[in-house]
Structure formats: C-alpha cells, structure tokens
Short mmCIF file of C-alpha atoms and ligand atoms in Angstrom, two decimals:
data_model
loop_
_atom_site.label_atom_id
_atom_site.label_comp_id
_atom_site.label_asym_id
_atom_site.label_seq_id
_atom_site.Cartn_x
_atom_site.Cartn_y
_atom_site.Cartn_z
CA UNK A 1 -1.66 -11.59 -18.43
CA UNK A 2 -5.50 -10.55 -17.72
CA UNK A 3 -7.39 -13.38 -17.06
CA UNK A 4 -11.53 -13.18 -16.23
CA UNK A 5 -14.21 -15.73 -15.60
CA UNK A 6 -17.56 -15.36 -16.32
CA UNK A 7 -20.63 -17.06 -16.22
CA UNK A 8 -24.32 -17.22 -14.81
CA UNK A 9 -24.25 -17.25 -10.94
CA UNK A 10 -23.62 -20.70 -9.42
CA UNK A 11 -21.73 -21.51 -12.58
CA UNK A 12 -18.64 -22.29 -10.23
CA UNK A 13 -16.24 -19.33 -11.13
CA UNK A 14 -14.84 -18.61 -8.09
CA UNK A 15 -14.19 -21.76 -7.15
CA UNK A 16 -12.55 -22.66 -10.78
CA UNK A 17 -10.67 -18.99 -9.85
CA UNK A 18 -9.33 -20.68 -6.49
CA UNK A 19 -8.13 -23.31 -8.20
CA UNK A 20 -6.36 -21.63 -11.46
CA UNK A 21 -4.72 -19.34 -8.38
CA UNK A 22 -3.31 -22.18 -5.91
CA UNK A 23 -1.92 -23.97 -9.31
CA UNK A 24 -0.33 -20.49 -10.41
CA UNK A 25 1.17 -20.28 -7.45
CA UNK A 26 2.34 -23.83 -7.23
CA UNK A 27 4.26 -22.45 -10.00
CA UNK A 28 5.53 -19.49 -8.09
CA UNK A 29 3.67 -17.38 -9.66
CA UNK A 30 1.87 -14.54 -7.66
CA UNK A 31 -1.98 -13.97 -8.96
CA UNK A 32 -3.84 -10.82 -8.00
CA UNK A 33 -7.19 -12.26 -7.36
CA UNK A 34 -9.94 -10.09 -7.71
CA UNK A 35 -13.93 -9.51 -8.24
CA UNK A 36 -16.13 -7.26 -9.72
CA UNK A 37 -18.34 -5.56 -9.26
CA UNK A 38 -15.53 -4.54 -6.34
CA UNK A 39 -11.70 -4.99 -6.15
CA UNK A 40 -11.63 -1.69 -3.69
CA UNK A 41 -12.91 -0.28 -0.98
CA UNK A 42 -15.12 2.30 -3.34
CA UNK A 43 -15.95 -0.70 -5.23
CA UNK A 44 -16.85 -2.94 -2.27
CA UNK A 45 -19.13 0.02 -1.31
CA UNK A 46 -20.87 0.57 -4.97
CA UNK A 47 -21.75 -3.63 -4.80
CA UNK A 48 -23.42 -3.02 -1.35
CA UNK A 49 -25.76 -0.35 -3.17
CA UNK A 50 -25.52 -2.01 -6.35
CA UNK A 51 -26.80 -5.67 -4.99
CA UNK A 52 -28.83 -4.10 -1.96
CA UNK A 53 -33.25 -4.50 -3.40
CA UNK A 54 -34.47 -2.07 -0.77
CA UNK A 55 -32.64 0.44 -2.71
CA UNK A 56 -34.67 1.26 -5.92
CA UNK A 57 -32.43 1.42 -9.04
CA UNK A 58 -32.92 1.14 -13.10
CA UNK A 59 -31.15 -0.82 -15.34
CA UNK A 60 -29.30 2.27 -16.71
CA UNK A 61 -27.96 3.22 -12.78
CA UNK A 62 -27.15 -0.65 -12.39
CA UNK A 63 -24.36 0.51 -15.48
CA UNK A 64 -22.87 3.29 -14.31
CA UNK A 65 -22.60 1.60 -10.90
CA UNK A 66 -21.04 -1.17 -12.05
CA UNK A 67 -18.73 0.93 -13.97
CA UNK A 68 -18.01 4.02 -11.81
CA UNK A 69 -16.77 0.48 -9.65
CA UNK A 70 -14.72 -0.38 -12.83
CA UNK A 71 -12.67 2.53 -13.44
CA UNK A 72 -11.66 2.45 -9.76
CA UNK A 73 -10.70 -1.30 -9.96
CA UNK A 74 -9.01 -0.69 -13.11
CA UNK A 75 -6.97 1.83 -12.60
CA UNK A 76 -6.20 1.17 -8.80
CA UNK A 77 -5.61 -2.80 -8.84
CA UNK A 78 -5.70 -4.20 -12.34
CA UNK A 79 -3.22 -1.54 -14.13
CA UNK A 80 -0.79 -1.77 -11.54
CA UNK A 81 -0.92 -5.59 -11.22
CA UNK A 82 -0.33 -6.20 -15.19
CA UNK A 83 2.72 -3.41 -15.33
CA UNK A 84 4.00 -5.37 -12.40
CA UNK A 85 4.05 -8.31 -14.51
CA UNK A 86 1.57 -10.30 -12.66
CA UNK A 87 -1.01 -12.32 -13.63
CA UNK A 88 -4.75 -11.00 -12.40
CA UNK A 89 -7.40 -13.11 -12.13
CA UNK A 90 -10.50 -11.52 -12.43
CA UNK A 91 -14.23 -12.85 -10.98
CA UNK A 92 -16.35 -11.09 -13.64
CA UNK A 93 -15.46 -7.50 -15.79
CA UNK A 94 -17.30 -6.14 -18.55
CA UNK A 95 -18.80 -9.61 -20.18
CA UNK A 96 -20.86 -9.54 -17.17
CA UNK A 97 -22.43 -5.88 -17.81
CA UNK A 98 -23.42 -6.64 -21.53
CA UNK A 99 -24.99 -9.99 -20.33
CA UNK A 100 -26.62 -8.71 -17.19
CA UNK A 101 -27.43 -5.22 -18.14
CA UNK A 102 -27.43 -5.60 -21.63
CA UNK A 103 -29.11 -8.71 -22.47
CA UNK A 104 -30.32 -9.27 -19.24
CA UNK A 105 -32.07 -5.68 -18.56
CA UNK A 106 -32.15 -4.87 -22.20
CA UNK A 107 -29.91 -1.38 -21.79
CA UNK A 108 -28.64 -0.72 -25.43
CA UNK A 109 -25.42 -2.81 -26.44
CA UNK A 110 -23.64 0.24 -28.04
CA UNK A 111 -24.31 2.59 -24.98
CA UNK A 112 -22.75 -0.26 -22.26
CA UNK A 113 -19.83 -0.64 -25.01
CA UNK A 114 -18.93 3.10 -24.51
CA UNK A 115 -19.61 3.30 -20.91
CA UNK A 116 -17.29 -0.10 -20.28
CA UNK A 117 -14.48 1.47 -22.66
CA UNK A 118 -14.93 4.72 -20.90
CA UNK A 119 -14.34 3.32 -17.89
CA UNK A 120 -11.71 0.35 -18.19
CA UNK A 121 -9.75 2.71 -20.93
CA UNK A 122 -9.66 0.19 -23.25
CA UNK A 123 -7.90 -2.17 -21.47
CA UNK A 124 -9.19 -5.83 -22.03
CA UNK A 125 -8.72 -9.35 -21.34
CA UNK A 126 -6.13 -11.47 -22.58
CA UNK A 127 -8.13 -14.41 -21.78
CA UNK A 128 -12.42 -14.79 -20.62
CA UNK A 129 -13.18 -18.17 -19.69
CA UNK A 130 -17.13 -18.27 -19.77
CA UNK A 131 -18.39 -21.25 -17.39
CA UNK A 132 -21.32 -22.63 -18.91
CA UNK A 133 -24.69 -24.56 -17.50
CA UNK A 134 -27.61 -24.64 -17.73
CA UNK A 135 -30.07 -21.56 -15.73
CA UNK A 136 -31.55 -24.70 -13.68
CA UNK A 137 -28.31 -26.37 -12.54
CA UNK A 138 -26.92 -22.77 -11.40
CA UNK A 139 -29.91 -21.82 -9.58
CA UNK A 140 -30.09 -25.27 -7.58
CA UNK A 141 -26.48 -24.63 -6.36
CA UNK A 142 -26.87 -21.23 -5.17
CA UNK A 143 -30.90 -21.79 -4.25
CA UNK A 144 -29.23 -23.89 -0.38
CA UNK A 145 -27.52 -20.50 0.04
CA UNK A 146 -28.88 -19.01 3.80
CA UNK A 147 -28.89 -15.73 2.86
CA UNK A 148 -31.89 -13.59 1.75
CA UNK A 149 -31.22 -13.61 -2.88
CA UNK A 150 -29.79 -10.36 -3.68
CA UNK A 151 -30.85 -7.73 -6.29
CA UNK A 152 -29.68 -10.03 -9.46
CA UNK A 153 -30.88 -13.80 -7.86
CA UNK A 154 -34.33 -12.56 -7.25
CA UNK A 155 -34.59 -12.46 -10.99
CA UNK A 156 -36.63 -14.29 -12.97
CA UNK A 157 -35.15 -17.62 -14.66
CA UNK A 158 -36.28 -15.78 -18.21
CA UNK A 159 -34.01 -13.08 -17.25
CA UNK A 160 -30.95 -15.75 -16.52
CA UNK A 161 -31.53 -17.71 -19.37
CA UNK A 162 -31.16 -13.96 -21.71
CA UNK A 163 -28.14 -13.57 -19.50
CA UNK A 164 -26.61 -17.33 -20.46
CA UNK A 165 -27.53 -16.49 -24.09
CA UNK A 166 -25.41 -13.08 -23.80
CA UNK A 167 -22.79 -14.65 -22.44
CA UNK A 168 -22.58 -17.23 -25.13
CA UNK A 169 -23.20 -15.06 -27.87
CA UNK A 170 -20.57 -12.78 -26.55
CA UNK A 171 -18.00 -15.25 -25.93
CA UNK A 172 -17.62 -16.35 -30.35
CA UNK A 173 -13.94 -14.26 -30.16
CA UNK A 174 -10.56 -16.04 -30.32
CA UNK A 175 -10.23 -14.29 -26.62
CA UNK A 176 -12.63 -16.27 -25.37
CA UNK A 177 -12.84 -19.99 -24.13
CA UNK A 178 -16.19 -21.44 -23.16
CA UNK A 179 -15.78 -24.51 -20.10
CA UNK A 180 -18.40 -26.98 -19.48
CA UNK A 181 -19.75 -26.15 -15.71
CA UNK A 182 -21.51 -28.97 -15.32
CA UNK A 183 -18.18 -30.97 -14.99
CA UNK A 184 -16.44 -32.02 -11.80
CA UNK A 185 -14.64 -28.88 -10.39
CA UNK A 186 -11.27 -31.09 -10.61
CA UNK A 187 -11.64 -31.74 -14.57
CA UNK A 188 -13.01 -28.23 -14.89
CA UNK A 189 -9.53 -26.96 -13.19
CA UNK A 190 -8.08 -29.76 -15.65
CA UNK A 191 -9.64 -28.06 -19.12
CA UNK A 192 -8.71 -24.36 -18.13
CA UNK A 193 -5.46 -25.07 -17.33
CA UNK A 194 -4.74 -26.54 -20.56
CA UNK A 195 -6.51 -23.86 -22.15
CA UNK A 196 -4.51 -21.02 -20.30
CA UNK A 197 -1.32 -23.08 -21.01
CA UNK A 198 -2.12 -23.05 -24.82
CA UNK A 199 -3.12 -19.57 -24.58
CA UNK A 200 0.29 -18.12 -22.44
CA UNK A 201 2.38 -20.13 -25.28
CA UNK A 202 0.79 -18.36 -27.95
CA UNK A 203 1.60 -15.33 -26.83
CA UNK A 204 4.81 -16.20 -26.41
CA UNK A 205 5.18 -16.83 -29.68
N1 Z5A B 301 -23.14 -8.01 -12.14
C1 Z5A B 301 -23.83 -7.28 -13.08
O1 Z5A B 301 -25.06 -7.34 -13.14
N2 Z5A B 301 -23.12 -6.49 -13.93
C2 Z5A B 301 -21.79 -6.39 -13.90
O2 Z5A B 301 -21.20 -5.65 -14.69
C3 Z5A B 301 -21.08 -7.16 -12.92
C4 Z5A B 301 -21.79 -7.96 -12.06
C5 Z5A B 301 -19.60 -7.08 -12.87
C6 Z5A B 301 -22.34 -10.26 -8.36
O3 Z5A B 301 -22.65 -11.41 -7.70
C7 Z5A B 301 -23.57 -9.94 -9.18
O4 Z5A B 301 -23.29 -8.75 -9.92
C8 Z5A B 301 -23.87 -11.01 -10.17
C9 Z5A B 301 -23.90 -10.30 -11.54
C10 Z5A B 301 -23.90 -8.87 -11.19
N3 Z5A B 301 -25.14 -11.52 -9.86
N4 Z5A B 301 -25.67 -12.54 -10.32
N5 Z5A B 301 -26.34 -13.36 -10.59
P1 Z5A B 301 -21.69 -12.15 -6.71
O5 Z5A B 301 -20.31 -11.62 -6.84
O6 Z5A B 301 -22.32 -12.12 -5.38
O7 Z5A B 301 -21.78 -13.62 -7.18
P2 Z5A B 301 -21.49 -14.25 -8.56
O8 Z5A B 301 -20.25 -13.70 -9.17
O9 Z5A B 301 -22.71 -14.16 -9.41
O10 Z5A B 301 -21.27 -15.77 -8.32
P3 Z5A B 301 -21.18 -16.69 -7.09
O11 Z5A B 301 -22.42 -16.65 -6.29
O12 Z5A B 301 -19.91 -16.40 -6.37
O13 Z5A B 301 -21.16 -18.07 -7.83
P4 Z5A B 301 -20.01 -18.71 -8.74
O14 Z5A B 301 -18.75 -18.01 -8.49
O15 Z5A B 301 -20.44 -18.82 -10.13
O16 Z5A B 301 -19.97 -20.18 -8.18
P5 Z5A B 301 -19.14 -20.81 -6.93
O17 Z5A B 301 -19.31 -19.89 -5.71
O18 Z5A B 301 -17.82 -21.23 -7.35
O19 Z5A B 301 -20.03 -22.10 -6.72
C11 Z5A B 301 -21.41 -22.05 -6.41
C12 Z5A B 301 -21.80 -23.39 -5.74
O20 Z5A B 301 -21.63 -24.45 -6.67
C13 Z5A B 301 -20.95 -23.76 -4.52
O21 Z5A B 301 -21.76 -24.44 -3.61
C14 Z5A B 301 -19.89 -24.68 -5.09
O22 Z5A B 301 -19.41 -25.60 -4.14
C15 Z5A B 301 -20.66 -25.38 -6.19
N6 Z5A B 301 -19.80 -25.71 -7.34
C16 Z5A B 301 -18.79 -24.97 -7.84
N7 Z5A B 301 -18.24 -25.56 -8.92
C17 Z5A B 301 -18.94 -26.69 -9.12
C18 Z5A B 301 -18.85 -27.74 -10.09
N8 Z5A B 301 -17.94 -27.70 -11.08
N9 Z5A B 301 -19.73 -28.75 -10.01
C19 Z5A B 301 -20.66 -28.79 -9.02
N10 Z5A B 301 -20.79 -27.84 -8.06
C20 Z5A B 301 -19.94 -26.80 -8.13
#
C-alpha cells in the first residue's frame, strides 16, 4: 500500500509520518519511510540544488528537478518496496509539485501532469492524507527554526496560501483524506489511523 502526506510546510507531516510508522510497526509491519523531493542519494543531491537560493532557478527547472528526483525515487525505492509487499510511507510526491509549482509558481497544470506521469510511470497513491492549517499557524511553527529559510520558506505568505488552496482543491478524490493540522499530534495520529484502517479494509474487500 502507497501511502503520502502532504501539506503546507509546518503542517506536521513528518511528525504524523513518525507516528503512522512506529504504530505500523507495533503491528509488525515494516514501513519504508521516505521523502521527496529525495529518497536517494541522486535525489538527496537534486533537493540540495533544488532548495539551495544562491542558485538561480525558474519555476519550470524547479519541475524537472523535482521530477528527474522522482523517477529515481520511484523506480529505485518505491517500486521495489510495494512488489515487496510493504507499506511506503511517503513525505510529499506529486500533490506537492501541482501545489507548489503549479499553483504555487503558476507552471501549467497539464504540463506538470505529464512531466509527474512521465516520471513516476503512472504509479500513484493508494492513499494522500493532506494535513491542513492555516498559512499563519504553519509559518509560526517553522518561523523558531535556526536555520537560514530555504528556497520555498522565503516565499511570500500569498504564494502559501495558492499552495494551501492547491492542495485542497486537489485533494476532492476518493484517494484522498484531508486531516485537521491544527489538532494535537496524538488525535491527529488518532484520525489517520482510523482513516488508513477504513481505507486498507476496503481494499480488502
Ligand atoms: N517541494 C516542491 O516545491 N515541489 C515538489 O514536487 C516537492 C517538494 C516534492 C521540501 O521541504 C520543500 O520542497 C517543500 C516543498 C518543496 N518546501 N516547502 N515549503 P522540506 O522537506 O524541507 O520540508 P517540508 O516537507 O515542507 O516540511 P517540514 O519542514 O518537514 O514540516 P512538516 O513535516 O509539515 O512538519 P513537522 O516537521 O512535522 O512539524 C513542524 C513543527 O510543528 C515542529 O516543531 C513540530 O513539533 C510541530 N508540530 C507538528 N505537528 C504538530 C501538531 N499537530 N500541532 C502542533 N505542532 C505540531
């Protein structure tokens, strides 16, 4: 099962992502955890250029970074994980390039479509939790952070709040299941766990 979180920065993903893993696991279950943009050493490499603001980029390089990470991840980690049966648990995948490049940097919708299907080969997520809040709450948590704001957190809050909007408007699919960020990480954990659980029995079905 393909699991993947998204959500403004400071929404709380990876930490909900910690938590969905050490319950998996209570269950003896064995979660790849991963991230984009990165999941492999190429990856890991593209996010230093991709994130890095002394290094000029457009919006339309921003895509093909992210994605030239993608088709790496995909078919290095991701693949192999799922035919292996295990679950993956992905911090951010394509969601995150229509809402940040897309409505975010205003690159055409169709044109990131093609690129992400061109690079993830169709595959897609079982399951996208989207982990909602508001642009101000998000900003405040990440805002004590010591470290200089990257390429994407030295944007404007105009630019996150077309970003929340994307995500929102891209999460109305049965595949997707929008969680409240501004609750308590614990009844956060709570809600996608029950969603996950009605979503594996579903399947099963
Ligand atoms: N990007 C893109 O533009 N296009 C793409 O296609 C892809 C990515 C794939 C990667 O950033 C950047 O790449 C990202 C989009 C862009 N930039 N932005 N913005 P990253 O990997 O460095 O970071 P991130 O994924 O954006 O998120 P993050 O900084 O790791 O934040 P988070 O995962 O959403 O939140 P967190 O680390 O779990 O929590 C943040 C803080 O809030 C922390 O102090 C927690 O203790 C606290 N927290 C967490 N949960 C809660 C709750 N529930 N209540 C209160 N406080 C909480």
């Amino acid at each position: 099962m393909f699991v993947v979180i998204e959500g403004i920065e400071g929404s709380g993903k990876s930490t909900l992502l910690s938590g969905l893993a050490q319950w998996l696991r209570g269950r003896g279950q064995e979660p790849l955890l991963t991230f984009e943009p990165g999941g492999t050493p190429a990856g890991r490499a593209i996010r230093e250029v991709f994130l890095n603001r002394s290094i000029a980029i457009g919006p339309l390089t921003e895509a093909f970074l992210v994605n030239a990470a993608r088709a790496q991840h995909v078919a290095a980690e991701i693949r192999p994980a799922l035919e292996a049966k295990r679950i993956v648990l992905c911090d951010r995948f394509t969601d995150s390039t229509l809402a940040y490049q897309g409505y975010g940097r205003g690159v055409d919708l169709g044109v990131l479509r093609t690129l992400c299907d061109t690079a993830t080969g169709g595959l897609t997520p079982d399951l996208v939790f989207v982990v909602d809040v508001p642009v101000t709450v998000a900003l405040s948590r990440i805002r004590t952070r010591a470290e200089a704001p990257d390429r994407i957190e030295a944007e404007s809050t105009d630019f996150h709040e077309r970003v929340r909007r994307g995500f929102l408007e891209l999460a109305r699919t049965p595949h997707h299941s929008v969680l409240d960020g501004t609750l308590a990480p614990e009844a956060l954990l709570e809600e996608a766990i029950r969603e996950l659980r009605g979503h594996a029995s579903a399947r099963a079905r």
